[in-house]
Short mmCIF file of C-alpha atoms in Angstrom, two decimals:
data_model
loop_
_atom_site.label_atom_id
_atom_site.label_comp_id
_atom_site.label_asym_id
_atom_site.label_seq_id
_atom_site.Cartn_x
_atom_site.Cartn_y
_atom_site.Cartn_z
CA UNK P 1 61.62 -23.85 25.92
CA UNK P 2 59.95 -25.34 22.42
CA UNK P 3 55.71 -25.63 22.95
CA UNK P 4 53.71 -28.28 21.29
CA UNK P 5 52.94 -27.80 17.85
CA UNK P 6 49.21 -26.95 17.96
CA UNK P 7 46.81 -28.41 15.51
CA UNK P 8 46.66 -26.78 12.62
CA UNK P 9 50.27 -27.15 12.62
CA UNK P 10 50.05 -30.74 12.82
CA UNK P 11 48.18 -30.49 10.29
CA UNK P 12 49.86 -28.28 7.81
CA UNK P 13 52.63 -29.95 8.64
CA UNK P 14 50.25 -33.08 7.25
CA UNK P 15 48.99 -31.51 3.87
CA UNK P 16 52.35 -30.63 3.11
CA UNK P 17 53.95 -33.78 3.02
CA UNK P 18 51.18 -34.95 0.94
CA UNK P 19 52.03 -32.29 -0.97
CA UNK P 20 55.90 -32.85 -1.51
CA UNK P 21 54.91 -36.70 -1.91
CA UNK P 22 52.17 -35.99 -4.97
CA UNK P 23 54.84 -32.23 -6.48
CA UNK P 24 57.57 -35.50 -7.48
CA UNK P 25 55.00 -38.12 -8.36
CA UNK P 26 54.55 -36.42 -11.00
CA UNK P 27 57.82 -34.19 -11.36
CA UNK P 28 55.82 -30.49 -11.60
CA UNK P 29 55.68 -27.25 -11.13
CA UNK P 30 55.24 -25.34 -7.99
CA UNK P 31 52.16 -23.58 -9.64
CA UNK P 32 49.98 -26.55 -9.60
CA UNK P 33 46.91 -26.57 -7.06
CA UNK P 34 46.73 -29.61 -4.37
CA UNK P 35 43.66 -30.06 -6.18
CA UNK P 36 44.63 -30.87 -9.85
CA UNK P 37 47.65 -33.29 -8.16
CA UNK P 38 45.31 -35.03 -6.74
CA UNK P 39 42.60 -35.28 -10.25
CA UNK P 40 46.15 -36.35 -11.91
CA UNK P 41 47.73 -38.25 -10.06
CA UNK P 42 43.69 -40.41 -10.17
CA UNK P 43 44.37 -39.61 -13.71
CA UNK P 44 48.31 -41.47 -13.69
CA UNK P 45 46.50 -44.67 -11.42
CA UNK P 46 46.99 -44.01 -8.26
CA UNK P 47 44.09 -46.16 -6.58
CA UNK P 48 45.22 -44.82 -2.96
CA UNK P 49 44.01 -41.31 -4.42
CA UNK P 50 41.10 -41.95 -6.12
CA UNK P 51 39.57 -43.93 -3.13
CA UNK P 52 40.30 -41.03 -1.09
CA UNK P 53 39.87 -38.18 -3.52
CA UNK P 54 36.67 -36.74 -1.05
CA UNK P 55 38.70 -36.94 2.25
CA UNK P 56 41.39 -35.09 0.85
CA UNK P 57 39.95 -32.47 -1.50
CA UNK P 58 38.65 -31.60 2.25
CA UNK P 59 41.53 -31.81 3.97
CA UNK P 60 43.12 -29.40 1.47
CA UNK P 61 39.85 -26.39 1.50
CA UNK P 62 39.97 -27.01 5.30
CA UNK P 63 44.34 -26.16 5.35
CA UNK P 64 43.24 -22.71 2.61
CA UNK P 65 40.24 -22.05 5.29
CA UNK P 66 43.82 -21.98 7.80
CA UNK P 67 46.10 -20.49 5.66
CA UNK P 68 44.60 -17.83 4.15
CA UNK P 69 43.07 -16.36 7.15
CA UNK P 70 41.28 -13.50 6.37
CA UNK P 71 41.37 -11.82 10.12
CA UNK P 72 44.74 -12.99 10.83
CA UNK P 73 44.92 -9.75 12.74
CA UNK P 74 41.89 -10.48 14.79
CA UNK P 75 42.42 -14.06 15.42
CA UNK P 76 44.48 -16.96 14.41
CA UNK P 77 44.11 -19.65 13.29
CA UNK P 78 40.51 -19.44 11.89
CA UNK P 79 39.91 -23.24 12.14
CA UNK P 80 41.45 -26.11 14.60
CA UNK P 81 41.29 -28.89 13.45
CA UNK P 82 40.43 -31.55 15.42
CA UNK P 83 42.17 -34.90 17.06
CA UNK P 84 40.06 -37.43 15.55
CA UNK P 85 40.79 -35.31 11.85
CA UNK P 86 44.33 -34.92 13.07
CA UNK P 87 44.61 -38.99 13.38
CA UNK P 88 43.01 -39.55 9.64
CA UNK P 89 45.00 -36.74 7.86
CA UNK P 90 48.06 -38.95 9.50
CA UNK P 91 47.04 -41.66 8.52
CA UNK P 92 45.77 -41.21 4.97
CA UNK P 93 49.78 -39.94 5.00
CA UNK P 94 51.08 -42.81 6.06
CA UNK P 95 49.29 -44.66 3.63
CA UNK P 96 49.94 -42.38 0.69
CA UNK P 97 53.79 -42.68 1.27
CA UNK P 98 54.35 -46.05 2.55
CA UNK P 99 51.50 -47.95 0.92
CA UNK P 100 51.12 -51.33 3.28
CA UNK P 101 52.02 -54.61 1.17
CA UNK P 102 49.61 -57.07 0.47
CA UNK P 103 52.22 -59.44 0.91
CA UNK P 104 52.96 -58.20 4.67
CA UNK P 105 49.26 -57.49 6.07
CA UNK P 106 46.40 -59.91 3.96
CA UNK P 107 48.68 -62.92 2.34
CA UNK P 108 48.78 -66.37 3.81
CA UNK P 109 52.66 -66.41 3.55
CA UNK P 110 54.39 -69.26 1.42
CA UNK P 111 56.02 -71.26 4.45
CA UNK P 112 52.40 -71.17 5.77
CA UNK P 113 50.45 -72.03 3.27
CA UNK P 114 48.82 -75.60 3.28
CA UNK P 115 50.71 -77.69 0.12
CA UNK P 116 49.98 -81.05 -1.20
CA UNK P 117 50.90 -83.77 -3.59
CA UNK P 118 49.50 -85.53 -6.09
CA UNK P 119 50.49 -88.57 -3.51
CA UNK P 120 47.95 -87.20 -0.95
CA UNK P 121 44.93 -88.87 0.04
CA UNK P 122 41.82 -86.60 -1.23
CA UNK P 123 40.14 -88.03 1.70
CA UNK P 124 42.83 -86.29 4.24
CA UNK P 125 43.22 -83.61 2.25
CA UNK P 126 39.27 -82.76 2.30
CA UNK P 127 39.06 -83.27 5.97
CA UNK P 128 42.13 -80.36 6.75
CA UNK P 129 40.40 -77.94 3.80
CA UNK P 130 36.63 -78.72 6.19
CA UNK P 131 38.55 -77.67 9.70
CA UNK P 132 40.36 -75.00 8.68
CA UNK P 133 38.29 -73.31 6.22
CA UNK P 134 40.19 -74.24 3.62
CA UNK P 135 38.81 -73.05 0.09
CA UNK P 136 42.06 -73.30 -2.31
CA UNK P 137 44.86 -75.65 -1.73
CA UNK P 138 47.92 -75.11 -3.88
CA UNK P 139 49.35 -78.73 -5.10
CA UNK P 140 52.91 -78.91 -6.11
CA UNK P 141 54.76 -81.43 -7.81
CA UNK P 142 59.08 -81.11 -7.43
CA UNK P 143 58.74 -77.44 -5.96
CA UNK P 144 56.50 -76.16 -8.95
CA UNK P 145 52.83 -75.59 -9.12
CA UNK P 146 50.59 -77.22 -10.80
CA UNK P 147 47.33 -76.54 -10.00
CA UNK P 148 45.24 -75.62 -7.35
CA UNK P 149 42.50 -78.53 -5.27
CA UNK P 150 39.28 -77.19 -4.74
CA UNK P 151 35.35 -77.58 -3.88
CA UNK P 152 35.46 -76.90 -7.95
CA UNK P 153 37.62 -79.85 -8.72
CA UNK P 154 35.29 -82.13 -6.66
CA UNK P 155 32.28 -80.87 -8.62
CA UNK P 156 34.14 -81.22 -12.10
CA UNK P 157 35.48 -84.85 -11.42
CA UNK P 158 32.01 -86.01 -10.01
CA UNK P 159 29.82 -84.84 -12.92
CA UNK P 160 32.69 -86.07 -15.63
CA UNK P 161 32.61 -89.23 -13.84
CA UNK P 162 29.32 -90.22 -12.71
CA UNK P 163 27.98 -93.17 -9.85
CA UNK P 164 31.69 -92.71 -8.73
CA UNK P 165 32.50 -93.23 -4.55
CA UNK P 166 35.72 -91.56 -3.59
CA UNK P 167 37.03 -93.31 -0.92
CA UNK P 168 40.23 -93.32 0.99
CA UNK P 169 41.63 -95.20 -1.96
CA UNK P 170 42.10 -91.98 -4.24
CA UNK P 171 44.38 -89.56 -4.46
CA UNK P 172 45.14 -86.51 -5.50
CA UNK P 173 46.28 -87.38 -8.68
CA UNK P 174 43.92 -88.65 -9.55
CA UNK P 175 41.54 -85.66 -10.62
CA UNK P 176 45.16 -84.35 -12.11
CA UNK P 177 43.11 -83.06 -15.20
CA UNK P 178 41.10 -80.81 -12.98
CA UNK P 179 43.28 -79.72 -11.33
CA UNK P 180 45.58 -77.57 -13.70
CA UNK P 181 44.81 -73.49 -12.74
CA UNK P 182 43.24 -73.19 -17.00
CA UNK P 183 40.76 -76.17 -16.29
CA UNK P 184 39.02 -74.80 -13.18
CA UNK P 185 34.96 -74.49 -15.21
CA UNK P 186 33.79 -71.69 -13.05
CA UNK P 187 37.03 -70.13 -11.08
CA UNK P 188 40.92 -68.55 -12.54
CA UNK P 189 43.76 -67.58 -10.77
CA UNK P 190 45.72 -65.18 -10.85
CA UNK P 191 49.09 -64.05 -9.95
CA UNK P 192 50.64 -60.52 -9.04
CA UNK P 193 55.04 -59.19 -7.90
CA UNK P 194 55.09 -58.47 -4.65
CA UNK P 195 55.13 -55.15 -4.81
CA UNK P 196 51.27 -54.86 -5.38
CA UNK P 197 49.71 -52.83 -2.05
CA UNK P 198 46.85 -53.44 0.22
CA UNK P 199 44.11 -51.63 -2.66
CA UNK P 200 45.13 -52.85 -5.81
CA UNK P 201 44.58 -56.67 -4.16
CA UNK P 202 41.15 -55.27 -3.22
CA UNK P 203 40.58 -53.83 -6.33
CA UNK P 204 41.66 -56.67 -7.73
CA UNK P 205 38.49 -58.81 -6.72
CA UNK P 206 36.34 -55.89 -7.07
CA UNK P 207 36.64 -56.86 -10.60
CA UNK P 208 34.86 -61.03 -9.12
CA UNK P 209 34.73 -62.15 -13.17
CA UNK P 210 37.35 -62.05 -15.37
CA UNK P 211 35.76 -64.49 -19.28
CA UNK P 212 33.07 -65.61 -16.91
CA UNK P 213 35.19 -67.39 -13.96
CA UNK P 214 35.13 -65.61 -10.43
CA UNK P 215 38.46 -65.46 -9.37
CA UNK P 216 38.69 -67.76 -6.33
CA UNK P 217 42.67 -66.57 -5.03
CA UNK P 218 45.90 -64.64 -6.28
CA UNK P 219 49.18 -65.68 -6.13
CA UNK P 220 52.23 -63.73 -5.02
CA UNK P 221 55.40 -64.22 -6.89
CA UNK P 222 58.57 -62.26 -7.30
CA UNK P 223 56.96 -60.54 -10.80
CA UNK P 224 53.57 -61.90 -11.03
CA UNK P 225 54.84 -64.78 -13.04
CA UNK P 226 53.27 -68.35 -12.72
CA UNK P 227 56.32 -70.19 -12.92
CA UNK P 228 58.56 -68.45 -9.61
CA UNK P 229 58.46 -69.12 -5.83
CA UNK P 230 54.90 -68.66 -4.33
CA UNK P 231 55.47 -65.67 -2.42
CA UNK P 232 52.02 -65.44 -0.62
CA UNK P 233 48.14 -66.55 -1.74
CA UNK P 234 45.15 -64.44 -1.30
CA UNK P 235 41.92 -65.58 -1.81
CA UNK P 236 38.60 -63.08 -1.21
CA UNK P 237 37.86 -64.28 1.99
CA UNK P 238 41.26 -62.82 3.79
CA UNK P 239 40.46 -58.88 2.48
CA UNK P 240 36.70 -59.00 3.66
CA UNK P 241 38.15 -60.86 7.00
CA UNK P 242 40.84 -57.90 6.83
CA UNK P 243 38.15 -55.61 6.50
CA UNK P 244 35.68 -56.58 9.16
CA UNK P 245 38.76 -56.87 11.34
CA UNK P 246 39.48 -53.42 10.98
CA UNK P 247 35.82 -52.11 11.70
CA UNK P 248 36.07 -53.94 14.73
#
């Protein structure tokens, strides 16, 4: 009869999986320590390892205490990890080995993005934005992204066209001067490939400002190029909402 693994055995199995992964990533010899693997991956730019470095080092120290037990003849293991620690370590392993992609977890998928054209009524668009709490709406013509309509667009238009009353006759095309991505006075838009991870997107929005402009949204395309089909859209609010959901 096969016995169930103890928590310490499960813990060591998780440690070994992470250790093997890091060695493959760095292509290093077996004598390089676990802590050194962590340090080298941080230097290499691995954001997940960097974010959870303190936890990984703590788990490595616990592993060493379990493996290098000076009292093996009297009792073993010297420490039995709590179920909560085991679950946290296992989730961290999943993050490291299979980092979740932003497109799969955070982004509004291409087919679900509210898109508009130059011929759409400005009032109708603003009503949808207000009712559905949309902050930025891609403007599409001939299946290509030509810009974004946002509060910034309206602000710029009013500043440059004083005493103008926006009514039902106005269409998106009337704001064409302020719609192109590079024409937004205080916000900018980025493009990233479909392989970008959740933690990488979080890092993007931590930057917040690029060249005196706030990062308003990130478009995800196949290779992160502006001329490619939009696969997903992420705003800072999407990142904040996801974090708040995880904390519930």
